[in-house]
Structure formats: structure tokens, C-alpha cells
Amino acid sequence: MLQGRFTSALSGALIVVTLTSCSPSGASDRGPARSGTAGASGIGDADFPTDGNGGYDVGHYTLALGYDPASRRLAGTTTIDATATENLSSFNLDLRGFTVDAVTVGGRSAPFSRSGDEMTVTADLRKGVPFQAVVTYQGEPQPVRDSSNLGSYGFIPTKDGSFVTAEPNGAKTWFPSNDHPADKATYDFRLTVPDGVTAIANGELQGRPASSGGKTTFVWRETHPMASYLATMTTGNFLVKTGTSEAGTPVYAAVDPRYQGQLTRLYELSGRITDYWSTIFGPYPFKSTGGVIDDYASGYALENQTKPIYGGFEPDEGIISHELAHQWFGDSVSISRWKDLWLNEGFATYAEWLWSEHQGQGTVQQIFDRHYRNAEDPIWNYPPGVAQKNDLFNNSVYTRGAMALHALRTQVGDQTFFTIIRRWAADHQYGNATTEQFTALAEQLSGQKLGELFGQWLFDKGRPTTLG
Ligand code: TRP
Ligand code: ZN
């Protein structure tokens, strides 16, 4: 699903291509052009020019995949239900590594070629017409090793399975995709693993896992649109606890046996914090909540939709509150360009501060003041409103992004501030949004001009003087 802003930018670009490729003699009496143009190899994010692809909009992915932890082989099919947004002669998918055995489009074998992490599929597709592409592939997943963005990410083999955390562009390490958050889609997962291994994906488990011939298939379904980086196929030995939160949301918690002592705590905190955020941010946007602790020592957590994951540590309440706040900010309301990442991380960090205050620990104001007092903090050199492509996850995007929200709150007052936050979550639920849309909403609901405040907190270098 593409959001309006992006779709129109893309069609604008492609119309230019179409016009310039018309022959000067004019083709008007030949009727509509027979063949379209090649779909772009990027979705249009200037900082990540080959992430995602142009010319189509994915509605649904069906991933039917088997993984064998012993051989580290992933094999199966990805089915992509999409709609062309232009007349196309070919389109691209993002895929890293693997041997592709076959591609079909509309049930017919389609020629394809590969170059780096781009796969080009030849197919004549008409604007506005739905199509189905099926890719059959196998091989050993190759996670992305990236020193500037938090180390390895994507599909990471572990000693008993896989740890799948794909932000910002690691979906391509396990399925062919339009790998950019601007094109969200719903998902079905049919994951087959050796008996005794648990396979965890997003959304809800459909029925009981079925075993035959030494293998078990887990069927999961995510019915709400999801960014590709939030999709997961985490496998291994897990202890699982399921139930329902006090407010009635189903909870799925899973821990590697090494974290056995954490299972009940993770289960209860995940339900309780989800319920609390629902009272602050508005109704929980998904059908279930939960969390996963694996023993792969990534040292970080990721807000995988409905299934935040914690990599090799006992998560404290701060990080659980952070990942669950992302379910509203990042997962339900998603960015359409990576430079707007503070809309995810600033909001989730602000939520941590709210949780601290709610627990009777440091208040939001105390935490803000502590950061503000540190005049030497490198966050003052990095304006968080424009995340830098080589340093997306800089502490400023988190901490100074959260401080920007607190400066806004101080300026407009508690009531208007929380109205803005709830309206943001409601207006863009399941969609995409930009920083400009957030600042416009804040001005509209407060009736104030906030250019100076947002300028100092989000866009200018130096420690702001406007404290709200
Ligand atoms: N979004 C994560 C958080 O703030 C951090 C993160 C960024 C991450 N890139 C990642 C986690 C890659 C895992 C993998 O909680
Ligand atoms: Zn985060």
C-alpha cells in the first residue's frame, strides 16, 4: 500500500519518462502505447536510492518458507500480490543472495536478471491492474554487516534457529520485496522447521502447528499493513506463554530456555504496558501484543510488529515500554523517508520517559533537564529532524527527538499535547506520515506558530534556547 504523497511523486517522475520516450512523429493514431517503461530500482528515498522499487504497490506477501537451523538453508516461495502504478515493461524486487529457481507473473514463467541486491523481472503490466508474482528461491541467508547502522541486521542464523531484525533494509535478506517502509502490506507466513523448533512471525498464529515427516509448519497472519523491516521469522527453541491482557488484548510471549526465568515477567509486562499505552496514545492498533527474548547477543531490541524482540539480555521496563510504544509510532504510523526517523525513535524514547514517571521514578521534566544541562552532549551537533543516512540511529534522533516533543508539550500545554499525539496516531493509523505533517498538525491543534520551536529542536545545530 502506497501513501498518496509518495504515489504522486512517483507518477510525476514516470510521466516525464513516458513523454520523453515518445517518438517525434507522434503515436496518437496508434492508440495507447503497447509497452510500458522499466520500473525504477528505488522507491524514491533520496538517502537510500536503491531501497524499495518504483512502479508498483504491494498489497500482500505470502511467505511459504522452510528453514533448517543445522544447514542454515532457507528455501521456499514468496508470493507478491501487487498493483502496477504505471505501465511497466519490467519491475524490480530487492533480494540479497540466494539462488532464484523460478519467477512467475500471472502464472507464467517470467525472465529475470540480478545485479547486486536488485532483481529485475520482465513483465508487461498495465497501470492500475493487479498482478501476482511468485519467486521460488533457496540458499543461506546473508545478513547485512553495516558498521554505521548498529552492526548486523536482517535474517541472522543462530545456533538453534534464526534471529530476524531487519531495520532499515534487511527484509531483502530473507524475502524478495519492495523493501522500504513507504510500501506497507499485509502478510501470511507458512513457516516450516524441524519438529521441536518454534517459528515466530508477526500477527497471530492460525490454528495449531501441524507436524509431518519430522517437520512442523507454523501459520501466522498479520492482517494490518506492515513495513517490510518489521517482518520477522524468528526460529529456535522457545518457551511460550499466551493469554490475554487485562484490557482484553491477546498476548504472546516467548523466551529462549536460557531466559526461562523471564517468561512470566515478559508476558505480564508486555500486556500491562500495552494496556497503559492504549490509555495514553489511543486504542492498541493490532490484534495481539507480546515479546520475544532470544539468546542471540545482538544487544539491541527491535519493534517487530506485534512481536518486539530482545536480543540476548533481560529487558528492563524502559526498553519494553519503548518497543511497545513503537507499535503506535513506527509500526502503525510509519515513516515514508528514513530522514524522518525521529517520528519513530523520538516518540518511543519520550514514551520511556512517560513510563518512568508513571512508575514513580524520574519525571519527564527531570530527565529532560538532565539532558539539557549537558552542554557538551554531541546531540547538540546533530539536528534530529533530518536523520543522516550514515548515522540513522544517532542518539540525537532518540534523545533530542524526545526532547523536541517535551519542548512542544511545554509550549502548548499537557491537554493540547496529548490531543496532538492521539490525533497523530489516529489520523495516520496503518499508514505513513512525514515530519511536515506532524508540525502542521501541532500548529493546527494548538493554534500557535511553532516554526521557531521546531526549527531549533529538530533542524538547527546547537543547543536550543527555546525551552517551550
Ligand atoms: N529501532 C530499534 C529500537 O530503537 C533499533 C534498531 C535499529 C535495530 N536498527 C536495528 C534493532 C536493526 C535491530 C536491528 O529499538
Ligand atoms: Zn526505537
mmCIF file with all atom_site columns, N, CA and C and ligand atoms in Angstrom, residues 167 301 303 322-323 326 344-345 348-349 352 398, ligand 2:
data_model
loop_
_atom_site.group_PDB
_atom_site.id
_atom_site.type_symbol
_atom_site.label_atom_id
_atom_site.label_alt_id
_atom_site.label_comp_id
_atom_site.label_asym_id
_atom_site.label_entity_id
_atom_site.label_seq_id
_atom_site.pdbx_PDB_ins_code
_atom_site.Cartn_x
_atom_site.Cartn_y
_atom_site.Cartn_z
_atom_site.occupancy
_atom_site.B_iso_or_equiv
_atom_site.pdbx_formal_charge
_atom_site.auth_seq_id
_atom_site.auth_comp_id
_atom_site.auth_asym_id
_atom_site.auth_atom_id
_atom_site.pdbx_PDB_model_num
ATOM   1  N  N  . GLU A 1 167 ? 15.648 -3.798 10.375 1.00 0.00 ? 167 GLU A N  1
ATOM   2  C  CA . GLU A 1 167 ? 15.694 -2.358 10.168 1.00 0.00 ? 167 GLU A CA 1
ATOM   3  C  C  . GLU A 1 167 ? 17.125 -1.913 9.796  1.00 0.00 ? 167 GLU A C  1
ATOM   4  N  N  . ALA A 1 301 ? 17.167 -4.247 20.754 1.00 0.00 ? 301 ALA A N  1
ATOM   5  C  CA . ALA A 1 301 ? 15.797 -4.720 20.614 1.00 0.00 ? 301 ALA A CA 1
ATOM   6  C  C  . ALA A 1 301 ? 15.237 -4.131 19.336 1.00 0.00 ? 301 ALA A C  1
ATOM   7  N  N  . GLU A 1 303 ? 11.308 -3.368 17.291 1.00 0.00 ? 303 GLU A N  1
ATOM   8  C  CA . GLU A 1 303 ? 9.857  -3.276 17.482 1.00 0.00 ? 303 GLU A CA 1
ATOM   9  C  C  . GLU A 1 303 ? 9.059  -4.080 16.467 1.00 0.00 ? 303 GLU A C  1
ATOM   10 N  N  . HIS A 1 322 ? 9.513  1.165  25.453 1.00 0.00 ? 322 HIS A N  1
ATOM   11 C  CA . HIS A 1 322 ? 9.968  1.767  24.191 1.00 0.00 ? 322 HIS A CA 1
ATOM   12 C  C  . HIS A 1 322 ? 9.460  0.952  22.989 1.00 0.00 ? 322 HIS A C  1
ATOM   13 N  N  . GLU A 1 323 ? 9.727  -0.355 23.010 1.00 0.00 ? 323 GLU A N  1
ATOM   14 C  CA . GLU A 1 323 ? 9.342  -1.190 21.855 1.00 0.00 ? 323 GLU A CA 1
ATOM   15 C  C  . GLU A 1 323 ? 7.821  -1.251 21.700 1.00 0.00 ? 323 GLU A C  1
ATOM   16 N  N  . HIS A 1 326 ? 6.491  1.859  20.090 1.00 0.00 ? 326 HIS A N  1
ATOM   17 C  CA . HIS A 1 326 ? 6.709  1.806  18.640 1.00 0.00 ? 326 HIS A CA 1
ATOM   18 C  C  . HIS A 1 326 ? 5.531  1.159  17.908 1.00 0.00 ? 326 HIS A C  1
ATOM   19 N  N  . ASN A 1 344 ? 9.745  7.947  14.783 1.00 0.00 ? 344 ASN A N  1
ATOM   20 C  CA . ASN A 1 344 ? 9.728  6.648  15.472 1.00 0.00 ? 344 ASN A CA 1
ATOM   21 C  C  . ASN A 1 344 ? 10.475 6.737  16.805 1.00 0.00 ? 344 ASN A C  1
ATOM   22 N  N  . GLU A 1 345 ? 11.756 7.100  16.704 1.00 0.00 ? 345 GLU A N  1
ATOM   23 C  CA . GLU A 1 345 ? 12.639 6.951  17.877 1.00 0.00 ? 345 GLU A CA 1
ATOM   24 C  C  . GLU A 1 345 ? 12.462 8.055  18.920 1.00 0.00 ? 345 GLU A C  1
ATOM   25 N  N  . ALA A 1 348 ? 9.241  6.996  20.747 1.00 0.00 ? 348 ALA A N  1
ATOM   26 C  CA . ALA A 1 348 ? 9.414  5.816  21.610 1.00 0.00 ? 348 ALA A CA 1
ATOM   27 C  C  . ALA A 1 348 ? 10.277 6.164  22.824 1.00 0.00 ? 348 ALA A C  1
ATOM   28 N  N  . THR A 1 349 ? 11.255 7.038  22.637 1.00 0.00 ? 349 THR A N  1
ATOM   29 C  CA . THR A 1 349 ? 12.083 7.459  23.767 1.00 0.00 ? 349 THR A CA 1
ATOM   30 C  C  . THR A 1 349 ? 11.262 8.325  24.723 1.00 0.00 ? 349 THR A C  1
ATOM   31 N  N  . GLU A 1 352 ? 9.380  6.135  26.918 1.00 0.00 ? 352 GLU A N  1
ATOM   32 C  CA . GLU A 1 352 ? 10.180 5.604  28.044 1.00 0.00 ? 352 GLU A CA 1
ATOM   33 C  C  . GLU A 1 352 ? 10.146 6.567  29.222 1.00 0.00 ? 352 GLU A C  1
ATOM   34 N  N  . TYR A 1 398 ? 17.041 9.797  18.962 1.00 0.00 ? 398 TYR A N  1
ATOM   35 C  CA . TYR A 1 398 ? 16.291 9.274  20.104 1.00 0.00 ? 398 TYR A CA 1
ATOM   36 C  C  . TYR A 1 398 ? 16.071 10.372 21.157 1.00 0.00 ? 398 TYR A C  1
HETATM 37 ZN ZN . ZN  B 2 .   ? 13.285 2.505  18.996 1.00 0.00 ? 2   ZN  B ZN 1
#
